[in-house]
mmCIF file of C-alpha atoms in Angstrom:
data_model
loop_
_atom_site.group_PDB
_atom_site.id
_atom_site.type_symbol
_atom_site.label_atom_id
_atom_site.label_comp_id
_atom_site.label_asym_id
_atom_site.label_seq_id
_atom_site.Cartn_x
_atom_site.Cartn_y
_atom_site.Cartn_z
ATOM 1 C CA MET A 116 127.257 114.153 43.964
ATOM 2 C CA LYS A 117 124.430 111.118 44.539
ATOM 3 C CA LYS A 118 126.337 109.369 47.545
ATOM 4 C CA LEU A 119 126.121 113.165 48.677
ATOM 5 C CA LEU A 120 122.825 113.244 48.505
ATOM 6 C CA VAL A 121 121.723 109.527 49.947
ATOM 7 C CA PHE A 122 124.226 110.056 52.804
ATOM 8 C CA ALA A 123 122.814 113.664 53.731
ATOM 9 C CA LEU A 124 118.744 112.043 54.208
ATOM 10 C CA ALA A 125 119.993 109.403 56.050
ATOM 11 C CA LEU A 126 121.167 112.043 58.183
ATOM 12 C CA VAL A 127 118.229 113.830 58.159
ATOM 13 C CA ALA A 128 116.392 110.642 59.016
ATOM 14 C CA MET A 129 118.358 109.818 61.406
ATOM 15 C CA ALA A 130 117.855 112.962 63.567
ATOM 16 C CA ALA A 131 113.882 112.878 62.528
ATOM 17 C CA CYS A 132 114.320 109.287 64.349
ATOM 18 C CA ARG A 133 116.272 110.424 67.831
ATOM 19 C CA GLN A 134 113.803 113.529 67.576
ATOM 20 C CA GLN A 135 110.502 111.140 67.560
ATOM 21 C CA ALA A 136 112.584 108.553 70.259
ATOM 22 C CA SER A 137 113.266 111.428 72.887
ATOM 23 C CA GLU A 138 109.531 112.700 72.405
ATOM 24 C CA GLU A 139 108.265 109.584 72.958
ATOM 25 C CA ALA A 140 110.591 108.606 75.734
ATOM 26 C CA PRO A 141 110.391 111.122 78.646
ATOM 27 C CA ALA A 142 113.830 111.460 80.604
ATOM 28 C CA ALA A 143 114.246 108.565 83.147
ATOM 29 C CA ASP A 144 114.700 111.343 85.510
ATOM 30 C CA GLY A 145 110.562 112.654 85.460
ATOM 31 C CA PHE A 146 110.055 109.485 87.676
ATOM 32 C CA VAL A 147 110.540 108.857 91.407
ATOM 33 C CA ARG A 148 113.446 107.198 91.919
ATOM 34 C CA ILE A 149 115.375 105.454 94.808
ATOM 35 C CA GLU A 150 118.490 107.206 96.666
ATOM 36 C CA GLY A 151 119.477 105.154 99.271
ATOM 37 C CA HIS A 152 116.839 104.676 101.974
ATOM 38 C CA ASP A 153 114.668 107.690 100.489
ATOM 39 C CA LEU A 154 112.662 108.107 97.816
ATOM 40 C CA ILE A 155 113.678 111.319 95.557
ATOM 41 C CA LYS A 156 111.324 113.211 93.393
ATOM 42 C CA PRO A 157 112.244 114.493 90.018
ATOM 43 C CA ASP A 158 113.261 118.231 91.270
ATOM 44 C CA GLY A 159 115.689 116.333 93.729
ATOM 45 C CA SER A 160 113.590 116.752 96.861
ATOM 46 C CA LYS A 161 112.873 114.117 99.357
ATOM 47 C CA LEU A 162 109.308 112.152 99.033
ATOM 48 C CA PHE A 163 108.057 111.069 102.287
ATOM 49 C CA ILE A 164 105.203 108.706 101.287
ATOM 50 C CA MET A 165 101.728 109.831 103.537
ATOM 51 C CA GLY A 166 98.616 108.707 102.234
ATOM 52 C CA THR A 167 95.456 106.641 101.672
ATOM 53 C CA ASN A 168 94.394 103.446 100.049
ATOM 54 C CA LEU A 169 91.352 103.180 98.169
ATOM 55 C CA GLY A 170 90.293 99.692 99.341
ATOM 56 C CA ASN A 171 87.219 98.444 98.026
ATOM 57 C CA TRP A 172 86.499 100.004 95.160
ATOM 58 C CA LEU A 173 88.020 97.874 92.824
ATOM 59 C CA ASN A 174 88.322 94.799 95.377
ATOM 60 C CA PRO A 175 85.431 94.645 96.964
ATOM 61 C CA GLU A 176 85.771 93.652 101.154
ATOM 62 C CA GLY A 177 82.608 92.581 103.356
ATOM 63 C CA TYR A 178 83.232 94.092 106.585
ATOM 64 C CA MET A 179 83.715 98.124 104.451
ATOM 65 C CA PHE A 180 79.872 97.149 104.138
ATOM 66 C CA GLY A 181 78.886 96.114 107.261
ATOM 67 C CA PHE A 182 78.959 92.553 106.360
ATOM 68 C CA LYS A 183 81.028 89.699 107.750
ATOM 69 C CA LYS A 184 81.059 86.536 106.805
ATOM 70 C CA THR A 185 80.166 87.528 103.055
ATOM 71 C CA ASN A 186 83.855 89.007 103.118
ATOM 72 C CA SER A 187 85.419 88.884 100.005
ATOM 73 C CA GLY A 188 84.394 90.036 96.562
ATOM 74 C CA HIS A 189 82.576 86.740 95.082
ATOM 75 C CA PHE A 190 80.780 86.159 98.109
ATOM 76 C CA ILE A 191 79.214 89.247 97.875
ATOM 77 C CA ASN A 192 78.662 89.102 93.898
ATOM 78 C CA GLU A 193 76.963 85.680 94.730
ATOM 79 C CA MET A 194 74.756 87.445 97.980
ATOM 80 C CA ILE A 195 73.591 90.735 95.957
ATOM 81 C CA CYS A 196 72.993 88.157 92.698
ATOM 82 C CA GLN A 197 70.217 85.944 95.450
ATOM 83 C CA LEU A 198 69.487 89.228 96.747
ATOM 84 C CA VAL A 199 68.095 90.987 93.712
ATOM 85 C CA GLY A 200 69.316 88.576 90.616
ATOM 86 C CA PRO A 201 72.078 88.871 88.273
ATOM 87 C CA ASP A 202 71.231 91.699 86.527
ATOM 88 C CA ALA A 203 70.421 94.473 89.022
ATOM 89 C CA ALA A 204 73.790 92.956 90.504
ATOM 90 C CA ARG A 205 75.729 94.061 87.328
ATOM 91 C CA GLU A 206 73.779 97.610 87.788
ATOM 92 C CA PHE A 207 74.803 97.647 91.729
ATOM 93 C CA TRP A 208 78.202 97.041 90.806
ATOM 94 C CA ALA A 209 78.863 99.594 87.304
ATOM 95 C CA GLY A 210 77.242 102.887 90.575
ATOM 96 C CA PHE A 211 79.364 101.261 92.868
ATOM 97 C CA LYS A 212 82.574 101.692 90.683
ATOM 98 C CA ASP A 213 81.486 104.577 89.326
ATOM 99 C CA ASN A 214 79.845 106.820 92.455
ATOM 100 C CA TYR A 215 82.020 105.377 94.992
ATOM 101 C CA ILE A 216 85.834 107.160 94.383
ATOM 102 C CA THR A 217 85.330 109.979 92.203
ATOM 103 C CA ARG A 218 87.141 113.298 91.384
ATOM 104 C CA LYS A 219 85.753 114.692 94.375
ATOM 105 C CA ASP A 220 87.310 111.885 96.654
ATOM 106 C CA ILE A 221 90.956 112.766 95.127
ATOM 107 C CA GLU A 222 90.858 116.221 95.501
ATOM 108 C CA PHE A 223 89.406 115.733 99.080
ATOM 109 C CA ILE A 224 92.322 113.075 99.940
ATOM 110 C CA ALA A 225 94.760 115.997 98.470
ATOM 111 C CA SER A 226 93.334 118.401 100.958
ATOM 112 C CA THR A 227 93.982 116.827 103.825
ATOM 113 C CA GLY A 228 98.180 117.214 103.102
ATOM 114 C CA ALA A 229 98.006 113.618 101.968
ATOM 115 C CA ASN A 230 100.985 113.290 98.714
ATOM 116 C CA THR A 231 99.913 109.264 97.564
ATOM 117 C CA ILE A 232 97.379 106.885 96.996
ATOM 118 C CA ARG A 233 97.722 103.144 97.346
ATOM 119 C CA LEU A 234 95.111 101.628 94.342
ATOM 120 C CA PRO A 235 94.169 97.969 95.428
ATOM 121 C CA PHE A 236 92.519 96.196 92.709
ATOM 122 C CA ASN A 237 91.372 92.457 91.194
ATOM 123 C CA TYR A 238 93.389 91.508 88.350
ATOM 124 C CA LYS A 239 90.139 90.221 86.805
ATOM 125 C CA ILE A 240 89.637 94.106 86.404
ATOM 126 C CA PHE A 241 92.276 93.377 83.612
ATOM 127 C CA THR A 242 90.870 90.408 82.275
ATOM 128 C CA ASN A 243 87.405 88.855 80.310
ATOM 129 C CA GLU A 244 86.968 86.946 83.984
ATOM 130 C CA ASP A 245 83.746 88.670 85.302
ATOM 131 C CA PHE A 246 84.286 90.705 88.145
ATOM 132 C CA MET A 247 81.736 93.044 89.218
ATOM 133 C CA GLY A 248 79.436 92.830 87.026
ATOM 134 C CA LEU A 249 81.565 92.714 83.538
ATOM 135 C CA ASN A 250 83.866 90.642 81.699
ATOM 136 C CA ASP A 251 86.189 93.394 79.789
ATOM 137 C CA GLU A 252 90.070 93.509 79.810
ATOM 138 C CA ASN A 253 89.703 97.083 79.452
ATOM 139 C CA GLU A 254 87.560 98.199 82.339
ATOM 140 C CA GLY A 255 90.635 98.029 84.597
ATOM 141 C CA PHE A 256 92.869 100.376 82.172
ATOM 142 C CA ARG A 257 89.047 102.940 82.472
ATOM 143 C CA ARG A 258 89.568 103.168 85.937
ATOM 144 C CA VAL A 259 92.692 103.357 86.249
ATOM 145 C CA ASP A 260 93.297 106.322 83.808
ATOM 146 C CA SER A 261 90.702 108.387 85.631
ATOM 147 C CA VAL A 262 92.740 108.013 89.323
ATOM 148 C CA VAL A 263 95.732 108.692 86.965
ATOM 149 C CA GLU A 264 94.798 111.797 85.612
ATOM 150 C CA TRP A 265 92.760 113.110 89.011
ATOM 151 C CA CYS A 266 96.262 112.346 91.130
ATOM 152 C CA ARG A 267 97.659 114.703 88.421
ATOM 153 C CA ASP A 268 95.779 117.283 88.367
ATOM 154 C CA ASN A 269 95.873 117.532 92.510
ATOM 155 C CA ASN A 270 99.975 116.478 92.440
ATOM 156 C CA LEU A 271 99.519 112.851 94.079
ATOM 157 C CA TYR A 272 101.803 109.624 93.354
ATOM 158 C CA LEU A 273 99.535 106.795 92.495
ATOM 159 C CA ILE A 274 100.801 102.993 93.397
ATOM 160 C CA LEU A 275 99.025 100.375 91.258
ATOM 161 C CA ASP A 276 98.804 96.920 93.860
ATOM 162 C CA MET A 277 96.780 93.861 92.402
ATOM 163 C CA HIS A 278 95.517 92.954 95.089
ATOM 164 C CA ASP A 279 93.749 89.647 93.991
ATOM 165 C CA THR A 280 96.499 87.546 91.724
ATOM 166 C CA PRO A 281 95.161 85.183 89.810
ATOM 167 C CA GLY A 282 94.690 82.148 91.714
ATOM 168 C CA GLY A 283 94.966 84.180 94.744
ATOM 169 C CA GLN A 284 97.816 84.695 96.813
ATOM 170 C CA THR A 285 97.160 84.723 100.388
ATOM 171 C CA GLY A 286 94.589 82.141 100.674
ATOM 172 C CA ASP A 287 91.910 84.275 102.439
ATOM 173 C CA ASN A 288 89.546 86.606 101.749
ATOM 174 C CA ILE A 289 91.586 89.609 101.395
ATOM 175 C CA ASP A 290 92.564 87.871 98.019
ATOM 176 C CA ASP A 291 89.463 87.080 97.439
ATOM 177 C CA SER A 292 90.779 83.966 96.929
ATOM 178 C CA TYR A 293 89.547 79.889 97.208
ATOM 179 C CA GLY A 294 91.158 79.333 100.768
ATOM 180 C CA TYR A 295 94.597 78.720 99.739
ATOM 181 C CA PRO A 296 97.457 80.805 98.084
ATOM 182 C CA TRP A 297 97.147 78.712 94.508
ATOM 183 C CA LEU A 298 99.240 81.665 92.866
ATOM 184 C CA PHE A 299 102.687 79.982 94.208
ATOM 185 C CA GLU A 300 101.554 76.327 92.611
ATOM 186 C CA SER A 301 100.245 76.682 89.470
ATOM 187 C CA GLU A 302 101.951 77.576 86.420
ATOM 188 C CA ALA A 303 99.157 78.948 84.176
ATOM 189 C CA SER A 304 98.097 81.789 87.466
ATOM 190 C CA GLN A 305 102.116 82.253 87.419
ATOM 191 C CA LYS A 306 102.005 82.712 83.577
ATOM 192 C CA GLN A 307 99.151 84.923 84.339
ATOM 193 C CA PHE A 308 100.145 87.109 86.824
ATOM 194 C CA ALA A 309 103.401 87.760 85.028
ATOM 195 C CA ASP A 310 102.037 88.660 81.447
ATOM 196 C CA LEU A 311 99.035 90.757 83.044
ATOM 197 C CA TRP A 312 102.091 93.074 84.014
ATOM 198 C CA ARG A 313 103.699 93.601 81.628
ATOM 199 C CA LYS A 314 100.369 94.262 80.259
ATOM 200 C CA ILE A 315 99.629 97.419 83.032
ATOM 201 C CA ALA A 316 103.332 98.105 83.341
ATOM 202 C CA ASP A 317 103.338 98.410 78.841
ATOM 203 C CA ARG A 318 100.148 100.908 79.163
ATOM 204 C CA TYR A 319 101.860 102.721 81.978
ATOM 205 C CA LYS A 320 105.663 103.109 81.057
ATOM 206 C CA ASN A 321 105.924 106.391 80.673
ATOM 207 C CA GLU A 322 103.408 107.958 83.482
ATOM 208 C CA THR A 323 105.335 109.833 85.856
ATOM 209 C CA VAL A 324 102.127 110.018 87.897
ATOM 210 C CA ILE A 325 102.701 106.281 89.075
ATOM 211 C CA LEU A 326 105.266 105.849 91.709
ATOM 212 C CA GLY A 327 105.355 102.101 91.489
ATOM 213 C CA TYR A 328 103.762 98.704 90.932
ATOM 214 C CA GLU A 329 103.088 96.608 94.238
ATOM 215 C CA LEU A 330 103.151 92.941 92.986
ATOM 216 C CA CYS A 331 101.249 91.623 95.323
ATOM 217 C CA ASN A 332 99.435 92.250 98.712
ATOM 218 C CA GLU A 333 100.011 89.917 102.116
ATOM 219 C CA PRO A 334 101.002 87.297 100.564
ATOM 220 C CA ILE A 335 101.032 83.553 102.157
ATOM 221 C CA ALA A 336 98.442 83.703 105.424
ATOM 222 C CA PRO A 337 100.227 82.193 107.791
ATOM 223 C CA TYR A 338 97.363 79.111 107.997
ATOM 224 C CA PHE A 339 99.232 76.628 106.349
ATOM 225 C CA ALA A 340 101.300 73.798 106.664
ATOM 226 C CA ASN A 341 103.157 74.455 104.517
ATOM 227 C CA VAL A 342 103.750 77.601 105.145
ATOM 228 C CA ASP A 343 107.539 77.364 104.636
ATOM 229 C CA SER A 344 107.661 75.640 101.295
ATOM 230 C CA LEU A 345 105.102 78.980 99.725
ATOM 231 C CA ASN A 346 107.084 81.537 101.194
ATOM 232 C CA ALA A 347 110.624 79.617 99.428
ATOM 233 C CA MET A 348 108.609 80.648 96.431
ATOM 234 C CA LEU A 349 107.799 84.264 96.771
ATOM 235 C CA GLU A 350 110.580 85.518 96.036
ATOM 236 C CA PRO A 351 111.221 83.275 92.888
ATOM 237 C CA THR A 352 107.487 84.502 91.643
ATOM 238 C CA TYR A 353 108.568 88.294 92.220
ATOM 239 C CA LYS A 354 111.173 88.082 90.320
ATOM 240 C CA ARG A 355 109.310 86.369 87.325
ATOM 241 C CA ALA A 356 106.796 89.269 87.425
ATOM 242 C CA THR A 357 109.715 91.911 87.972
ATOM 243 C CA ALA A 358 111.612 90.243 84.667
ATOM 244 C CA ALA A 359 108.198 90.738 82.586
ATOM 245 C CA ILE A 360 107.893 93.949 83.624
ATOM 246 C CA ARG A 361 111.312 95.074 82.401
ATOM 247 C CA GLU A 362 110.717 94.423 79.128
ATOM 248 C CA VAL A 363 108.574 96.870 78.280
ATOM 249 C CA ASP A 364 109.292 99.431 80.908
ATOM 250 C CA ASN A 365 112.637 100.106 83.100
ATOM 251 C CA ASN A 366 111.302 103.800 84.943
ATOM 252 C CA HIS A 367 108.950 102.528 87.265
ATOM 253 C CA ILE A 368 109.902 101.405 90.762
ATOM 254 C CA ILE A 369 108.463 97.421 92.247
ATOM 255 C CA LEU A 370 107.501 97.039 95.815
ATOM 256 C CA LEU A 371 107.695 94.064 97.512
ATOM 257 C CA GLY A 372 105.751 92.850 100.753
ATOM 258 C CA GLY A 373 106.443 90.560 102.683
ATOM 259 C CA SER A 374 104.742 86.877 103.259
ATOM 260 C CA GLN A 375 102.390 86.680 106.175
ATOM 261 C CA TRP A 376 100.713 90.184 105.811
ATOM 262 C CA ASN A 377 103.049 92.236 104.993
ATOM 263 C CA SER A 378 105.156 91.258 108.180
ATOM 264 C CA ASN A 379 107.916 88.252 107.346
ATOM 265 C CA PHE A 380 110.713 89.478 104.969
ATOM 266 C CA LYS A 381 113.179 86.406 106.129
ATOM 267 C CA PRO A 382 111.963 84.470 102.672
ATOM 268 C CA PHE A 383 114.049 87.312 101.122
ATOM 269 C CA SER A 384 117.766 86.623 100.235
ATOM 270 C CA ASP A 385 118.496 88.517 96.599
ATOM 271 C CA TRP A 386 117.371 92.053 97.748
ATOM 272 C CA LYS A 387 118.640 93.640 94.729
ATOM 273 C CA PHE A 388 117.663 91.554 91.939
ATOM 274 C CA ASP A 389 116.091 94.909 90.637
ATOM 275 C CA ASP A 390 117.773 98.131 90.589
ATOM 276 C CA LYS A 391 114.937 99.796 91.449
ATOM 277 C CA ILE A 392 113.087 98.081 94.483
ATOM 278 C CA MET A 393 111.761 98.957 97.568
ATOM 279 C CA TYR A 394 110.139 97.007 100.159
ATOM 280 C CA THR A 395 106.253 97.239 101.839
ATOM 281 C CA CYS A 396 104.500 96.296 105.287
ATOM 282 C CA HIS A 397 101.566 96.433 107.031
ATOM 283 C CA ARG A 398 100.758 96.268 110.721
ATOM 284 C CA TYR A 399 97.329 96.787 112.428
ATOM 285 C CA GLY A 400 97.222 97.365 116.395
ATOM 286 C CA GLY A 401 99.947 96.531 118.692
ATOM 287 C CA PRO A 402 102.128 99.273 120.632
ATOM 288 C CA ALA A 403 102.484 102.446 118.972
ATOM 289 C CA SER A 404 106.371 102.708 119.035
ATOM 290 C CA ALA A 405 109.151 102.124 116.788
ATOM 291 C CA GLU A 406 109.564 98.784 118.989
ATOM 292 C CA ALA A 407 106.842 97.646 117.132
ATOM 293 C CA ILE A 408 108.083 97.938 113.540
ATOM 294 C CA GLY A 409 111.972 97.015 114.942
ATOM 295 C CA SER A 410 112.135 94.107 112.942
ATOM 296 C CA PHE A 411 110.504 96.550 109.857
ATOM 297 C CA ILE A 412 113.606 98.776 110.026
ATOM 298 C CA ALA A 413 116.194 96.052 110.549
ATOM 299 C CA PHE A 414 115.389 94.241 107.617
ATOM 300 C CA ARG A 415 115.243 98.083 106.003
ATOM 301 C CA ASP A 416 119.070 98.452 107.285
ATOM 302 C CA SER A 417 120.363 95.079 105.948
ATOM 303 C CA THR A 418 119.097 95.880 102.462
ATOM 304 C CA GLY A 419 119.589 99.749 101.769
ATOM 305 C CA LEU A 420 116.928 100.228 100.494
ATOM 306 C CA PRO A 421 113.394 102.226 101.039
ATOM 307 C CA MET A 422 110.527 100.260 103.870
ATOM 308 C CA TYR A 423 107.074 101.944 103.422
ATOM 309 C CA MET A 424 104.367 101.373 105.838
ATOM 310 C CA GLY A 425 101.546 100.248 102.934
ATOM 311 C CA GLU A 426 98.663 99.558 105.281
ATOM 312 C CA ILE A 427 98.078 100.326 108.885
ATOM 313 C CA GLY A 428 94.476 101.866 110.292
ATOM 314 C CA HIS A 429 91.772 100.762 112.451
ATOM 315 C CA ASN A 430 92.667 102.664 115.792
ATOM 316 C CA THR A 431 92.221 105.717 118.274
ATOM 317 C CA PRO A 432 93.360 108.950 116.830
ATOM 318 C CA GLU A 433 95.662 108.877 120.052
ATOM 319 C CA TRP A 434 96.942 105.612 118.817
ATOM 320 C CA GLN A 435 97.316 107.030 115.115
ATOM 321 C CA ALA A 436 99.180 109.583 116.061
ATOM 322 C CA ASP A 437 101.756 108.117 118.257
ATOM 323 C CA PHE A 438 102.666 105.788 115.873
ATOM 324 C CA CYS A 439 103.024 107.968 112.755
ATOM 325 C CA LYS A 440 105.449 109.698 114.571
ATOM 326 C CA ALA A 441 107.353 106.775 115.282
ATOM 327 C CA MET A 442 107.138 106.019 111.328
ATOM 328 C CA ARG A 443 108.477 109.395 110.984
ATOM 329 C CA ASP A 444 111.487 109.337 113.110
ATOM 330 C CA ASN A 445 112.421 106.197 111.587
ATOM 331 C CA ASN A 446 111.473 107.145 107.946
ATOM 332 C CA ILE A 447 108.770 104.871 107.034
ATOM 333 C CA GLY A 448 106.153 106.312 105.176
ATOM 334 C CA TYR A 449 102.802 105.602 105.439
ATOM 335 C CA THR A 450 99.294 105.176 103.498
ATOM 336 C CA PHE A 451 96.334 104.041 105.495
ATOM 337 C CA TRP A 452 93.558 101.815 105.406
ATOM 338 C CA PRO A 453 90.617 102.305 103.990
ATOM 339 C CA TYR A 454 90.084 105.950 102.620
ATOM 340 C CA LYS A 455 86.313 105.220 103.135
ATOM 341 C CA LYS A 456 84.015 102.365 104.425
ATOM 342 C CA ILE A 457 80.887 102.450 105.740
ATOM 343 C CA ASP A 458 80.774 103.890 109.178
ATOM 344 C CA ASN A 459 84.172 104.965 110.763
ATOM 345 C CA SER A 460 87.733 104.138 110.972
ATOM 346 C CA SER A 461 88.641 106.326 107.741
ATOM 347 C CA PHE A 462 88.891 109.564 106.465
ATOM 348 C CA VAL A 463 85.176 109.516 105.608
ATOM 349 C CA GLY A 464 82.278 107.042 106.732
ATOM 350 C CA ILE A 465 79.512 106.086 104.852
ATOM 351 C CA ASN A 466 76.242 106.383 106.887
ATOM 352 C CA ARG A 467 74.259 103.383 107.347
ATOM 353 C CA PRO A 468 70.827 103.640 104.803
ATOM 354 C CA ALA A 469 67.544 102.546 106.657
ATOM 355 C CA GLN A 470 66.770 99.417 106.978
ATOM 356 C CA TRP A 471 70.581 98.634 105.637
ATOM 357 C CA ASP A 472 70.680 95.638 108.065
ATOM 358 C CA SER A 473 68.122 93.554 105.992
ATOM 359 C CA ILE A 474 70.830 93.398 103.905
ATOM 360 C CA VAL A 475 73.353 92.451 106.476
ATOM 361 C CA ASN A 476 71.067 89.638 107.712
ATOM 362 C CA PHE A 477 70.756 88.321 104.189
ATOM 363 C CA SER A 478 74.591 88.191 104.267
ATOM 364 C CA GLU A 479 74.768 86.164 107.319
ATOM 365 C CA ALA A 480 72.271 84.015 107.486
ATOM 366 C CA ASP A 481 72.243 80.355 106.009
ATOM 367 C CA ARG A 482 72.295 80.425 102.464
ATOM 368 C CA GLY A 483 73.631 76.670 101.900
ATOM 369 C CA ASP A 484 70.941 75.575 99.787
ATOM 370 C CA TYR A 485 67.405 76.973 97.472
ATOM 371 C CA PHE A 486 65.364 76.944 100.324
ATOM 372 C CA ALA A 487 67.628 78.471 103.005
ATOM 373 C CA ILE A 488 67.749 81.422 99.885
ATOM 374 C CA ARG A 489 64.595 82.089 99.588
ATOM 375 C CA ALA A 490 63.533 81.527 103.612
ATOM 376 C CA ALA A 491 65.578 84.016 103.991
ATOM 377 C CA ARG A 492 65.256 86.762 101.497
ATOM 378 C CA PRO A 493 63.748 90.087 101.932
ATOM 379 C CA ASP A 494 61.529 91.480 99.858
ATOM 380 C CA GLN A 495 63.446 92.307 96.298
ATOM 381 C CA ALA A 496 62.208 95.936 95.863
ATOM 382 C CA LEU A 497 63.029 96.671 99.402
ATOM 383 C CA SER A 498 66.563 95.288 98.532
ATOM 384 C CA ARG A 499 66.820 97.106 95.565
ATOM 385 C CA GLY A 500 66.034 100.267 96.943
ATOM 386 C CA LEU A 501 68.284 100.359 99.703
ATOM 387 C CA LEU A 502 70.856 99.256 97.131
ATOM 388 C CA ASN A 503 70.796 102.333 95.306
ATOM 389 C CA ALA A 504 70.454 104.285 98.405
ATOM 390 C CA PHE A 505 74.335 102.880 99.554
ATOM 391 C CA LEU A 506 75.285 104.131 96.372
ATOM 392 C CA ASP A 507 74.099 107.345 97.320
ATOM 393 C CA SER A 508 75.522 107.853 100.676
ATOM 394 C CA ALA A 509 78.764 106.386 99.341
ATOM 395 C CA ARG A 510 78.791 109.497 96.922
ATOM 396 C CA PHE A 511 81.983 111.823 98.359
ATOM 397 C CA GLU A 512 79.043 114.696 99.384
ATOM 398 C CA ASN A 513 77.549 112.494 101.422
ATOM 399 C CA CYS A 514 79.836 111.203 103.478
ATOM 400 C CA VAL A 515 81.426 112.482 106.597
ATOM 401 C CA PRO A 516 84.979 113.604 107.322
ATOM 402 C CA ASP A 517 86.741 111.722 110.343
ATOM 403 C CA THR A 518 88.596 115.132 111.297
ATOM 404 C CA ALA A 519 90.413 113.595 114.189
ATOM 405 C CA TYR A 520 91.540 110.149 112.125
ATOM 406 C CA ILE A 521 92.295 112.795 109.382
ATOM 407 C CA ASN A 522 94.612 115.160 111.610
ATOM 408 C CA SER A 523 95.781 112.184 113.621
ATOM 409 C CA LEU A 524 98.100 111.051 110.401
ATOM 410 C CA GLY A 525 99.853 114.273 111.324
ATOM 411 C CA MET A 526 100.018 114.699 106.586
ATOM 412 C CA LYS A 527 99.597 119.002 107.223
#
């Protein structure tokens, strides 16, 4: 009798464990999946990606503030510290992160007919390295958690894009690096890269709002004499990060960009080393026709996997309308770059505060030594006021939607 009782209790315990596991791990069909060249939603319908990028928010770029030479995140931070001091710089970045993208921005994006948002971020936001006024490894999760919630409430999918990797993957301003893609030659950077993706994936492994993880943006600029040897390191680096993700998350799609501005897919040979891979290309300018993306289409067709245009933009509405038609005709989804910036050529434009040129002029001035910094620096009280005015101008309610730009994307 005692043996029967023990057996019965064991069965109850096993059933309870199965029930708990079922509650903790949603069915895989709750996620977007790949079927040939298509993405398929949980209800079985096709997902054709259309949307925008939240560029500049968690990976500042100078031109979106109106700067030219001061064009990467750490350049901008140094300039603001020289302008108003480190305490005021930290206050600016806190206000920037709170004001630049809010729930209202996500609601507006959804109202345009978009179904997907790509979220670029600097890896430092998930570490204790100083970035945008903080050294807090949880800041990235706080910001992404908010966007996940806002996207869920507005029926939008989210792509997480590590735009700036440890060591730098591009070697230019866009990856906030030191002018070379050290990621591919540094074991420490590669380990941190894989470890961070494992950490991020573990947090979001059951989050169905997230479409997938884009491992890095525009790897390996074309400027380097050893570009071929760097290209050869791209696929192994992707495999290492993917393996780290798969230790904790088998649900999400992995997005892989080509080298040289996400345009060169020749470095890839093992196209299907994972069963949830899609590729992502970028294109700015050129003919607004299928011929301009012919190499992307050919690569897509050779792999039998989806291709998605992660970045495109900064052109006339007429050009954009023609190019969007070419992409729709060839089953390549798109997210335009960027959603918001100073002036226009985006979903919404930020009006320059009066006298903003005094900040721009300082950003462009010779600041190569301390004498030059002191000589070029405008009035500090004026500068603090202008930085606060920029934060106010960047709030959604004070931005100017570019209706012609949005309509050209054909999302409704």
